[in-house]
Amino acid sequence: MSVQERKQRERAERERLIVATARELAEQQGWDAVTTRRLAERIEYSQPVLYSHFRGKREIIGAVALEGAAELAAAVRAATSAADGPRGRVAALARTYLDFAARNPAVYDALFQLDGGLPYAREDTPEPLKDAFAALLESLGEVAGDGVHPALFTEVFWASLHGLATLTRAGRLLPEDAAQRVELLVDRLAVV
């Protein structure tokens, strides 16, 4: 291995460490607790080293969002591939999405609430974000109904899931009705 290859590998490892540490700190204490100074202390590197990877917190949030998008896509695909029939796939997608949001609140915020400097719904949207949407579209497109554009239906269904995730997390919805909400969403919105 050349010196340059070793340095590139070490740089990539440091970057992964920064992102993992930011994510861990955000999940434990919220995004307000994630500062470059605290991250530098936790990873035992100087702030200039941190800034050599990311220009600031916004880019770190973006990196966490991209990582989270890949995880969400993988979770949705795993759940839907194990389900039977269109209705089963849509129900599995909804449960998996809501579970992901509940188990990873800081990642969910990085993806959908905070400014990570990432373009959404544009040509230059990063591939992990496009793939997360594609994972939803794969199951939802088949239940959009006649005359309904599959991507548009996916956006509406996703918006419904996002609303449920956000309102549940804020304590605005009764937790004991969570399963009924998913069933209602699947039965009334999806044509299965």
Coordinates of N, CA, C and O in Angstrom, one line a residue:
M1 N 0.8 -1.2 0.0 CA 0.0 0.0 0.0 C 0.9 1.2 0.0 O 1.8 1.3 0.8
S2 N 0.6 2.1 -0.9 CA 1.4 3.4 -1.0 C 1.0 4.3 0.2 O 0.0 4.2 0.8
V3 N 1.9 5.3 0.4 CA 1.6 6.3 1.4 C 0.4 7.0 1.1 O -0.4 7.3 2.0
Q4 N 0.1 7.4 -0.1 CA -1.1 8.1 -0.5 C -2.3 7.3 -0.2 O -3.3 7.8 0.3
E5 N -2.3 6.0 -0.5 CA -3.4 5.1 -0.3 C -3.7 5.0 1.2 O -4.9 5.0 1.7
R6 N -2.7 4.9 2.0 CA -2.8 4.8 3.5 C -3.4 6.1 4.0 O -4.3 6.1 4.8
K7 N -3.0 7.3 3.5 CA -3.5 8.5 4.0 C -5.0 8.7 3.6 O -5.8 9.2 4.3
Q8 N -5.3 8.2 2.4 CA -6.7 8.3 1.9 C -7.6 7.4 2.8 O -8.7 7.7 3.2
R9 N -7.1 6.2 3.2 CA -7.8 5.3 4.0 C -8.0 5.9 5.4 O -9.1 5.9 6.0
E10 N -6.9 6.5 5.9 CA -7.0 7.1 7.3 C -8.0 8.3 7.2 O -8.7 8.5 8.2
R11 N -8.0 9.1 6.2 CA -8.9 10.2 6.0 C -10.4 9.7 6.0 O -11.2 10.2 6.7
A12 N -10.6 8.6 5.3 CA -12.0 8.1 5.2 C -12.4 7.5 6.6 O -13.5 7.7 7.0
E13 N -11.5 6.9 7.3 CA -11.8 6.4 8.6 C -12.1 7.5 9.6 O -13.0 7.4 10.4
R14 N -11.3 8.6 9.5 CA -11.6 9.8 10.4 C -13.0 10.4 10.0 O -13.7 10.7 10.9
E15 N -13.3 10.5 8.8 CA -14.6 11.0 8.4 C -15.7 10.1 8.9 O -16.7 10.6 9.4
R16 N -15.6 8.8 8.8 CA -16.6 7.9 9.3 C -16.7 8.1 10.8 O -17.8 8.1 11.4
L17 N -15.6 8.3 11.5 CA -15.6 8.5 13.0 C -16.3 9.8 13.3 O -17.1 9.8 14.3
I18 N -16.1 10.8 12.6 CA -16.8 12.1 12.8 C -18.3 11.9 12.7 O -19.1 12.4 13.5
V19 N -18.7 11.3 11.6 CA -20.1 11.1 11.3 C -20.8 10.2 12.4 O -21.8 10.6 12.9
A20 N -20.1 9.1 12.7 CA -20.7 8.2 13.8 C -20.8 8.9 15.1 O -21.7 8.7 15.8
T21 N -19.8 9.7 15.4 CA -19.7 10.4 16.7 C -20.8 11.5 16.8 O -21.5 11.6 17.8
A22 N -21.0 12.2 15.7 CA -22.0 13.2 15.6 C -23.4 12.6 15.7 O -24.3 13.1 16.5
R23 N -23.6 11.5 15.1 CA -24.9 10.8 15.1 C -25.1 10.3 16.5 O -26.2 10.4 17.1
E24 N -24.1 9.7 17.2 CA -24.3 9.2 18.5 C -24.6 10.3 19.5 O -25.6 10.2 20.3
L25 N -23.9 11.4 19.4 CA -24.2 12.5 20.3 C -25.5 13.1 20.0 O -26.3 13.5 21.0
A26 N -26.0 13.2 18.8 CA -27.3 13.8 18.5 C -28.4 12.8 19.0 O -29.4 13.3 19.5
E27 N -28.2 11.5 18.9 CA -29.2 10.6 19.4 C -29.3 10.7 20.9 O -30.4 10.5 21.4
Q28 N -28.2 10.9 21.5 CA -28.2 10.9 23.0 C -28.7 12.2 23.6 O -29.4 12.3 24.5
Q29 N -28.3 13.4 22.9 CA -28.5 14.7 23.5 C -29.2 15.7 22.6 O -29.4 16.8 23.0
G30 N -29.4 15.3 21.4 CA -30.1 16.2 20.4 C -29.0 16.9 19.6 O -27.8 17.0 20.0
W31 N -29.5 17.5 18.5 CA -28.5 18.1 17.6 C -27.9 19.4 18.1 O -26.8 19.8 17.7
D32 N -28.6 20.0 19.1 CA -28.0 21.2 19.7 C -26.7 20.9 20.4 O -25.8 21.8 20.6
A33 N -26.6 19.7 20.9 CA -25.3 19.3 21.6 C -24.2 19.0 20.6 O -23.0 18.9 21.1
V34 N -24.4 18.9 19.4 CA -23.4 18.6 18.4 C -22.7 19.9 18.0 O -23.3 20.7 17.2
T35 N -21.5 20.1 18.5 CA -20.7 21.3 18.1 C -19.4 20.7 17.6 O -19.0 19.6 18.0
T36 N -18.7 21.5 16.8 CA -17.4 21.1 16.3 C -16.4 20.9 17.5 O -15.6 20.0 17.5
R37 N -16.5 21.8 18.5 CA -15.7 21.6 19.6 C -15.9 20.3 20.4 O -14.9 19.6 20.7
R38 N -17.1 20.0 20.6 CA -17.5 18.7 21.3 C -17.1 17.5 20.5 O -16.6 16.5 21.0
L39 N -17.3 17.6 19.2 CA -16.9 16.5 18.3 C -15.4 16.3 18.3 O -14.9 15.2 18.4
A40 N -14.7 17.4 18.2 CA -13.2 17.3 18.2 C -12.7 16.7 19.5 O -11.8 15.9 19.5
E41 N -13.3 17.1 20.6 CA -12.9 16.5 21.9 C -13.2 15.0 22.0 O -12.4 14.2 22.4
R42 N -14.4 14.6 21.5 CA -14.8 13.2 21.5 C -14.0 12.3 20.6 O -13.7 11.2 21.0
I43 N -13.6 12.8 19.5 CA -12.8 12.0 18.5 C -11.3 12.1 18.8 O -10.5 11.4 18.1
E44 N -11.0 13.1 19.6 CA -9.6 13.3 20.0 C -8.7 13.8 18.8 O -7.6 13.3 18.6
Y45 N -9.3 14.7 18.1 CA -8.6 15.4 17.0 C -8.9 16.8 17.2 O -9.8 17.2 17.9
S46 N -8.1 17.7 16.6 CA -8.2 19.1 16.7 C -9.4 19.6 15.9 O -9.8 18.9 14.9
Q47 N -9.9 20.7 16.2 CA -11.0 21.3 15.3 C -10.5 21.5 13.9 O -11.3 21.3 13.0
P48 N -9.3 22.0 13.7 CA -8.9 22.1 12.3 C -8.9 20.8 11.5 O -9.2 20.8 10.3
V49 N -8.6 19.7 12.2 CA -8.8 18.4 11.5 C -10.2 18.1 11.1 O -10.5 17.7 10.0
L50 N -11.1 18.4 12.0 CA -12.5 18.3 11.8 C -13.0 19.1 10.6 O -13.7 18.7 9.7
Y51 N -12.5 20.4 10.6 CA -12.8 21.3 9.5 C -12.2 20.9 8.1 O -12.6 21.3 7.1
S52 N -11.2 20.1 8.2 CA -10.6 19.6 6.9 C -11.5 18.5 6.3 O -11.3 18.2 5.1
H53 N -12.4 18.0 7.0 CA -13.4 17.0 6.5 C -14.7 17.7 6.2 O -15.4 17.4 5.2
F54 N -15.2 18.5 7.1 CA -16.5 19.2 6.9 C -16.3 20.7 7.3 O -15.7 21.0 8.2
R55 N -17.0 21.5 6.5 CA -16.9 22.9 6.7 C -17.7 23.4 8.0 O -17.5 24.5 8.4
G56 N -18.5 22.5 8.5 CA -19.3 22.9 9.7 C -20.4 21.9 10.0 O -20.5 20.8 9.3
K57 N -21.2 22.2 11.0 CA -22.2 21.3 11.4 C -23.2 21.0 10.3 O -23.7 19.9 10.2
R58 N -23.5 21.9 9.5 CA -24.5 21.7 8.4 C -24.0 20.5 7.5 O -24.8 19.7 7.1
E59 N -22.8 20.5 7.1 CA -22.3 19.4 6.3 C -22.3 18.1 7.1 O -22.5 17.0 6.5
I60 N -22.0 18.1 8.4 CA -22.1 16.9 9.2 C -23.5 16.4 9.2 O -23.7 15.2 9.1
I61 N -24.5 17.3 9.4 CA -25.9 16.9 9.3 C -26.2 16.2 8.0 O -26.9 15.2 7.9
G62 N -25.7 16.8 6.9 CA -25.9 16.3 5.6 C -25.3 14.9 5.4 O -25.9 14.0 4.9
A63 N -24.1 14.7 6.0 CA -23.5 13.3 5.9 C -24.3 12.3 6.7 O -24.5 11.2 6.3
V64 N -24.8 12.7 7.9 CA -25.7 11.8 8.7 C -27.0 11.5 7.9 O -27.4 10.4 7.9
A65 N -27.5 12.5 7.2 CA -28.7 12.3 6.4 C -28.5 11.3 5.3 O -29.3 10.4 5.1
L66 N -27.4 11.4 4.6 CA -27.1 10.5 3.5 C -26.9 9.1 4.0 O -27.4 8.1 3.4
E67 N -26.3 8.9 5.2 CA -26.1 7.6 5.8 C -27.5 7.0 6.2 O -27.8 5.9 6.0
G68 N -28.3 7.9 6.8 CA -29.6 7.5 7.2 C -30.5 7.1 6.0 O -31.3 6.2 6.1
A69 N -30.4 7.8 4.9 CA -31.2 7.5 3.7 C -30.9 6.1 3.2 O -31.8 5.4 2.9
A70 N -29.6 5.8 3.2 CA -29.2 4.4 2.8 C -29.7 3.4 3.7 O -30.2 2.3 3.3
E71 N -29.7 3.6 5.0 CA -30.2 2.7 6.0 C -31.7 2.5 5.9 O -32.3 1.4 6.0
L72 N -32.4 3.6 5.7 CA -33.9 3.6 5.5 C -34.3 2.8 4.3 O -35.1 1.9 4.3
A73 N -33.6 3.1 3.2 CA -33.8 2.3 1.9 C -33.6 0.8 2.1 O -34.5 0.0 1.7
A74 N -32.5 0.5 2.8 CA -32.3 -1.0 3.0 C -33.3 -1.6 3.9 O -33.8 -2.7 3.6
A75 N -33.7 -0.9 4.9 CA -34.8 -1.4 5.8 C -36.1 -1.6 5.1 O -36.8 -2.6 5.3
V76 N -36.5 -0.6 4.3 CA -37.8 -0.7 3.6 C -37.7 -1.9 2.6 O -38.7 -2.7 2.5
R77 N -36.6 -2.0 1.9 CA -36.5 -3.1 0.9 C -36.5 -4.4 1.6 O -37.2 -5.4 1.1
A78 N -35.8 -4.6 2.7 CA -35.8 -5.8 3.4 C -37.2 -6.2 3.9 O -37.7 -7.4 3.8
A79 N -38.0 -5.2 4.5 CA -39.3 -5.5 5.0 C -40.3 -5.8 3.9 O -41.1 -6.7 4.0
T80 N -40.2 -5.1 2.8 CA -41.2 -5.3 1.7 C -40.9 -6.6 0.9 O -41.8 -7.2 0.4
S81 N -39.6 -6.9 0.8 CA -39.3 -8.2 0.1 C -39.8 -9.4 0.9 O -40.0 -10.5 0.3
A82 N -40.0 -9.3 2.2 CA -40.4 -10.4 3.0 C -41.9 -10.5 3.1 O -42.5 -11.4 3.7
A83 N -42.6 -9.4 2.6 CA -44.1 -9.4 2.7 C -44.8 -10.0 1.5 O -44.2 -10.1 0.4
D84 N -46.0 -10.5 1.7 CA -46.8 -11.1 0.7 C -47.8 -10.1 0.1 O -48.5 -9.5 0.8
G85 N -47.8 -10.0 -1.2 CA -48.8 -9.2 -1.9 C -48.6 -7.7 -1.8 O -47.9 -7.3 -0.9
P86 N -49.3 -7.0 -2.6 CA -49.2 -5.5 -2.6 C -49.6 -4.9 -1.2 O -48.9 -4.0 -0.7
R87 N -50.7 -5.3 -0.7 CA -51.1 -4.8 0.6 C -50.1 -5.1 1.7 O -49.8 -4.2 2.5
G88 N -49.6 -6.3 1.7 CA -48.6 -6.7 2.7 C -47.3 -5.8 2.6 O -46.7 -5.4 3.6
R89 N -46.9 -5.6 1.3 CA -45.7 -4.8 1.1 C -45.9 -3.3 1.6 O -45.1 -2.7 2.2
V90 N -47.1 -2.8 1.3 CA -47.4 -1.4 1.7 C -47.5 -1.3 3.2 O -46.9 -0.4 3.8
A91 N -48.1 -2.2 3.9 CA -48.2 -2.2 5.3 C -46.8 -2.4 5.9 O -46.4 -1.7 6.9
A92 N -46.0 -3.3 5.4 CA -44.6 -3.5 5.9 C -43.8 -2.2 5.7 O -43.0 -1.8 6.6
L93 N -43.9 -1.6 4.5 CA -43.3 -0.3 4.3 C -43.6 0.7 5.3 O -42.8 1.4 5.9
A94 N -44.9 0.9 5.6 CA -45.4 1.9 6.6 C -44.9 1.6 8.0 O -44.3 2.5 8.6
R95 N -45.0 0.4 8.4 CA -44.5 0.0 9.7 C -43.0 0.2 9.8 O -42.5 0.8 10.8
T96 N -42.2 -0.2 8.8 CA -40.8 0.0 8.8 C -40.4 1.5 8.8 O -39.5 1.8 9.6
Y97 N -41.0 2.3 8.0 CA -40.7 3.7 8.0 C -41.0 4.3 9.4 O -40.1 5.1 9.9
L98 N -42.1 4.1 10.0 CA -42.4 4.6 11.3 C -41.5 4.1 12.4 O -41.1 4.9 13.3
D99 N -41.1 2.9 12.3 CA -40.2 2.3 13.2 C -38.8 2.9 13.1 O -38.2 3.3 14.1
F100 N -38.4 3.1 11.9 CA -37.1 3.8 11.6 C -37.1 5.2 12.2 O -36.2 5.6 12.9
A101 N -38.2 6.0 12.0 CA -38.3 7.3 12.5 C -38.3 7.3 14.1 O -37.6 8.2 14.7
A102 N -38.9 6.3 14.7 CA -39.0 6.3 16.1 C -37.6 5.8 16.7 O -37.2 6.3 17.8
R103 N -37.0 4.9 16.1 CA -35.7 4.4 16.6 C -34.5 5.3 16.4 O -33.5 5.2 17.1
N104 N -34.6 6.2 15.4 CA -33.5 7.0 15.0 C -33.9 8.5 14.9 O -33.9 9.1 13.8
P105 N -34.4 9.1 15.9 CA -34.9 10.4 15.8 C -33.9 11.5 15.3 O -34.3 12.4 14.5
A106 N -32.7 11.4 15.7 CA -31.7 12.4 15.2 C -31.4 12.2 13.7 O -31.2 13.2 13.0
V107 N -31.3 11.0 13.3 CA -31.1 10.7 11.9 C -32.3 11.1 11.1 O -32.2 11.8 10.0
Y108 N -33.5 10.9 11.6 CA -34.7 11.3 11.0 C -34.8 12.8 10.8 O -35.1 13.4 9.8
D109 N -34.4 13.5 11.9 CA -34.3 15.0 11.8 C -33.3 15.4 10.8 O -33.6 16.4 10.1
A110 N -32.1 14.8 10.7 CA -31.1 15.1 9.7 C -31.7 15.0 8.3 O -31.4 15.8 7.4
L111 N -32.5 13.9 8.1 CA -33.0 13.6 6.8 C -34.1 14.6 6.4 O -34.2 15.1 5.3
F112 N -35.0 14.9 7.4 CA -36.3 15.6 7.0 C -36.6 16.9 7.7 O -37.6 17.6 7.4
Q113 N -35.8 17.2 8.7 CA -36.2 18.4 9.5 C -35.1 19.5 9.5 O -35.4 20.7 9.5
L114 N -33.9 19.1 9.5 CA -32.7 20.0 9.6 C -32.1 20.4 8.2 O -32.3 19.6 7.3
D115 N -31.4 21.5 8.2 CA -30.7 21.9 6.9 C -29.4 21.2 6.9 O -28.5 21.7 7.6
G116 N -29.2 20.2 6.1 CA -27.9 19.6 5.9 C -27.3 20.0 4.6 O -26.3 19.4 4.1
G117 N -27.9 21.0 3.9 CA -27.3 21.5 2.7 C -27.5 20.6 1.5 O -26.9 20.7 0.5
L118 N -28.5 19.7 1.6 CA -28.7 18.7 0.5 C -29.9 19.1 -0.3 O -31.0 19.5 0.3
P119 N -29.8 19.0 -1.6 CA -31.0 19.3 -2.5 C -31.9 18.1 -2.5 O -31.5 17.0 -2.7
Y120 N -33.2 18.4 -2.4 CA -34.2 17.3 -2.5 C -35.0 17.6 -3.7 O -35.3 18.7 -4.1
A121 N -35.5 16.5 -4.3 CA -36.5 16.6 -5.4 C -35.9 17.5 -6.6 O -36.7 18.2 -7.2
R122 N -34.7 17.3 -6.8 CA -34.0 18.0 -7.9 C -33.1 17.0 -8.7 O -32.8 15.9 -8.2
E123 N -32.6 17.5 -9.8 CA -31.7 16.7 -10.6 C -30.5 16.3 -9.9 O -29.9 15.2 -10.0
D124 N -30.0 17.3 -9.1 CA -28.7 17.1 -8.4 C -28.9 16.5 -7.0 O -28.0 16.6 -6.1
T125 N -30.0 16.0 -6.7 CA -30.2 15.3 -5.4 C -29.2 14.1 -5.3 O -29.1 13.3 -6.2
P126 N -28.6 14.0 -4.1 CA -27.6 12.9 -4.0 C -28.3 11.5 -4.1 O -29.4 11.4 -3.7
E127 N -27.5 10.6 -4.6 CA -28.0 9.3 -4.9 C -28.7 8.6 -3.7 O -29.7 8.0 -3.9
P128 N -28.1 8.6 -2.5 CA -28.8 8.0 -1.4 C -30.2 8.5 -1.1 O -31.1 7.7 -0.7
L129 N -30.4 9.8 -1.3 CA -31.8 10.3 -1.1 C -32.7 9.9 -2.3 O -33.9 9.5 -2.0
K130 N -32.2 9.8 -3.5 CA -33.0 9.3 -4.6 C -33.3 7.9 -4.4 O -34.5 7.4 -4.6
D131 N -32.4 7.1 -3.9 CA -32.6 5.7 -3.6 C -33.6 5.4 -2.5 O -34.4 4.5 -2.6
A132 N -33.6 6.3 -1.5 CA -34.6 6.1 -0.4 C -36.0 6.3 -1.0 O -36.9 5.6 -0.6
F133 N -36.2 7.3 -1.8 CA -37.5 7.6 -2.4 C -37.8 6.4 -3.3 O -39.0 5.9 -3.4
A134 N -36.8 5.9 -4.1 CA -37.1 4.8 -5.0 C -37.5 3.5 -4.2 O -38.4 2.8 -4.7
A135 N -37.0 3.3 -3.0 CA -37.4 2.2 -2.2 C -38.9 2.3 -1.8 O -39.6 1.3 -1.7
L136 N -39.4 3.5 -1.6 CA -40.8 3.7 -1.3 C -41.6 3.5 -2.6 O -42.6 2.8 -2.5
L137 N -41.1 4.1 -3.7 CA -41.8 4.0 -4.9 C -42.0 2.5 -5.4 O -43.0 2.2 -6.0
E138 N -41.0 1.7 -5.1 CA -41.1 0.3 -5.6 C -42.3 -0.4 -5.1 O -42.9 -1.2 -5.8
S139 N -42.8 -0.2 -3.9 CA -44.0 -0.8 -3.3 C -45.2 0.0 -3.5 O -46.3 -0.5 -3.8
L140 N -45.1 1.3 -3.4 CA -46.2 2.2 -3.5 C -46.7 2.5 -4.9 O -47.9 2.7 -5.2
G141 N -45.8 2.4 -5.9 CA -46.2 2.6 -7.3 C -47.2 1.6 -7.8 O -48.0 1.9 -8.6
E142 N -47.1 0.4 -7.3 CA -48.0 -0.6 -7.7 C -49.4 -0.5 -7.1 O -50.4 -1.2 -7.6
V143 N -49.6 0.4 -6.2 CA -51.0 0.6 -5.6 C -51.5 2.0 -5.7 O -52.4 2.4 -5.0
A144 N -50.9 2.7 -6.6 CA -51.3 4.1 -6.8 C -52.7 4.3 -7.4 O -53.4 5.3 -7.1
G145 N -53.1 3.3 -8.1 CA -54.5 3.4 -8.7 C -54.5 3.9 -10.1 O -53.5 4.5 -10.6
D146 N -55.5 3.7 -10.8 CA -55.6 4.1 -12.2 C -55.6 5.6 -12.3 O -56.3 6.3 -11.6
G147 N -54.8 6.0 -13.3 CA -54.8 7.4 -13.6 C -54.0 8.3 -12.6 O -53.9 9.5 -12.7
V148 N -53.3 7.6 -11.6 CA -52.5 8.4 -10.6 C -51.1 8.1 -10.9 O -50.6 7.0 -11.0
H149 N -50.3 9.2 -11.0 CA -48.9 9.0 -11.3 C -48.2 8.4 -10.0 O -48.4 8.8 -8.9
P150 N -47.5 7.3 -10.2 CA -46.9 6.5 -9.1 C -46.0 7.4 -8.2 O -46.1 7.3 -6.9
A151 N -45.2 8.3 -8.8 CA -44.3 9.1 -7.9 C -45.1 10.1 -7.1 O -44.8 10.4 -6.0
L152 N -46.2 10.7 -7.7 CA -47.0 11.6 -7.0 C -47.7 10.9 -5.8 O -47.8 11.4 -4.7
F153 N -48.3 9.7 -6.1 CA -48.9 8.9 -5.0 C -47.9 8.6 -3.9 O -48.2 8.7 -2.7
T154 N -46.6 8.3 -4.3 CA -45.6 8.0 -3.3 C -45.3 9.2 -2.4 O -45.2 9.1 -1.2
E155 N -45.3 10.4 -3.0 CA -45.1 11.6 -2.3 C -46.2 11.8 -1.3 O -45.9 12.2 -0.1
V156 N -47.4 11.6 -1.7 CA -48.6 11.8 -0.7 C -48.5 10.8 0.4 O -48.7 11.1 1.6
F157 N -48.2 9.5 0.1 CA -48.2 8.5 1.1 C -47.0 8.8 2.0 O -47.2 8.7 3.3
W158 N -45.9 9.2 1.5 CA -44.7 9.5 2.3 C -45.0 10.7 3.2 O -44.7 10.7 4.4
A159 N -45.7 11.7 2.7 CA -46.1 12.8 3.5 C -47.0 12.4 4.7 O -46.9 12.9 5.8
S160 N -47.9 11.5 4.4 CA -48.7 10.9 5.5 C -47.9 10.2 6.5 O -48.1 10.4 7.7
L161 N -47.0 9.4 6.1 CA -46.1 8.7 7.0 C -45.3 9.7 7.8 O -45.1 9.6 9.1
H162 N -44.7 10.7 7.2 CA -43.9 11.8 7.8 C -44.8 12.5 8.9 O -44.3 12.7 10.0
G163 N -46.0 12.8 8.6 CA -46.9 13.4 9.5 C -47.2 12.5 10.7 O -47.1 13.0 11.9
L164 N -47.4 11.3 10.5 CA -47.6 10.3 11.6 C -46.4 10.2 12.5 O -46.4 10.2 13.7
A165 N -45.2 10.1 11.8 CA -43.9 10.0 12.6 C -43.7 11.3 13.4 O -43.3 11.2 14.6
T166 N -43.9 12.4 12.8 CA -43.6 13.7 13.5 C -44.6 13.9 14.7 O -44.2 14.3 15.8
L167 N -45.9 13.7 14.4 CA -46.9 13.9 15.4 C -46.8 12.9 16.5 O -47.0 13.2 17.7
T168 N -46.5 11.7 16.2 CA -46.3 10.6 17.3 C -45.1 11.0 18.2 O -45.2 11.0 19.4
R169 N -44.0 11.4 17.6 CA -42.8 11.8 18.3 C -43.1 13.0 19.2 O -42.6 13.1 20.3
A170 N -43.9 13.9 18.8 CA -44.2 15.1 19.5 C -45.3 14.8 20.6 O -45.6 15.7 21.4
G171 N -45.8 13.6 20.7 CA -46.7 13.2 21.7 C -48.1 13.7 21.4 O -49.0 13.9 22.3
R172 N -48.4 14.0 20.1 CA -49.7 14.5 19.7 C -50.7 13.4 19.4 O -51.9 13.7 19.2
L173 N -50.2 12.2 19.2 CA -51.1 11.1 18.9 C -51.0 10.0 20.0 O -49.9 9.8 20.6
L174 N -52.1 9.3 20.2 CA -52.1 8.3 21.2 C -51.3 7.1 20.8 O -51.6 6.6 19.7
P175 N -50.3 6.7 21.5 CA -49.5 5.5 21.1 C -50.3 4.2 20.8 O -49.9 3.5 20.0
E176 N -51.3 4.0 21.6 CA -52.0 2.8 21.5 C -52.8 2.6 20.2 O -53.2 1.5 19.8
D177 N -52.9 3.7 19.4 CA -53.6 3.7 18.1 C -52.7 3.6 16.9 O -53.1 3.7 15.8
A178 N -51.4 3.4 17.2 CA -50.4 3.4 16.1 C -50.7 2.3 15.0 O -50.7 2.6 13.8
A179 N -51.0 1.1 15.4 CA -51.3 0.1 14.5 C -52.5 0.4 13.7 O -52.6 0.1 12.4
Q180 N -53.6 0.9 14.3 CA -54.8 1.2 13.6 C -54.6 2.3 12.6 O -55.2 2.3 11.5
R181 N -53.7 3.3 12.9 CA -53.4 4.3 11.9 C -52.7 3.8 10.7 O -53.1 4.2 9.5
V182 N -51.8 2.8 10.8 CA -51.2 2.2 9.7 C -52.2 1.5 8.9 O -52.2 1.6 7.6
E183 N -53.1 0.7 9.5 CA -54.1 -0.1 8.8 C -55.0 0.9 8.0 O -55.4 0.6 6.9
L184 N -55.4 2.0 8.6 CA -56.3 3.0 8.0 C -55.6 3.6 6.8 O -56.2 3.7 5.7
L185 N -54.4 4.0 7.0 CA -53.6 4.6 5.9 C -53.5 3.6 4.7 O -53.7 4.0 3.5
V186 N -53.2 2.3 5.0 CA -53.0 1.3 3.9 C -54.4 1.1 3.3 O -54.5 1.0 2.0
D187 N -55.4 0.9 4.1 CA -56.7 0.5 3.5 C -57.4 1.7 2.7 O -58.1 1.4 1.8
R188 N -57.2 2.9 3.2 CA -57.9 4.0 2.6 C -57.2 4.7 1.5 O -57.7 5.3 0.6
L189 N -55.8 4.7 1.6 CA -55.1 5.5 0.6 C -54.5 4.6 -0.5 O -54.6 5.1 -1.7
A190 N -54.1 3.4 -0.2 CA -53.6 2.6 -1.2 C -54.7 1.7 -1.9 O -55.6 1.2 -1.2
V191 N -54.6 1.6 -3.2 CA -55.6 0.8 -3.9 C -55.0 -0.6 -4.0 O -54.2 -0.9 -4.9
V192 N -55.4 -1.5 -3.1 CA -54.9 -2.9 -3.1 C -56.0 -3.9 -3.2 O -57.1 -3.7 -2.9

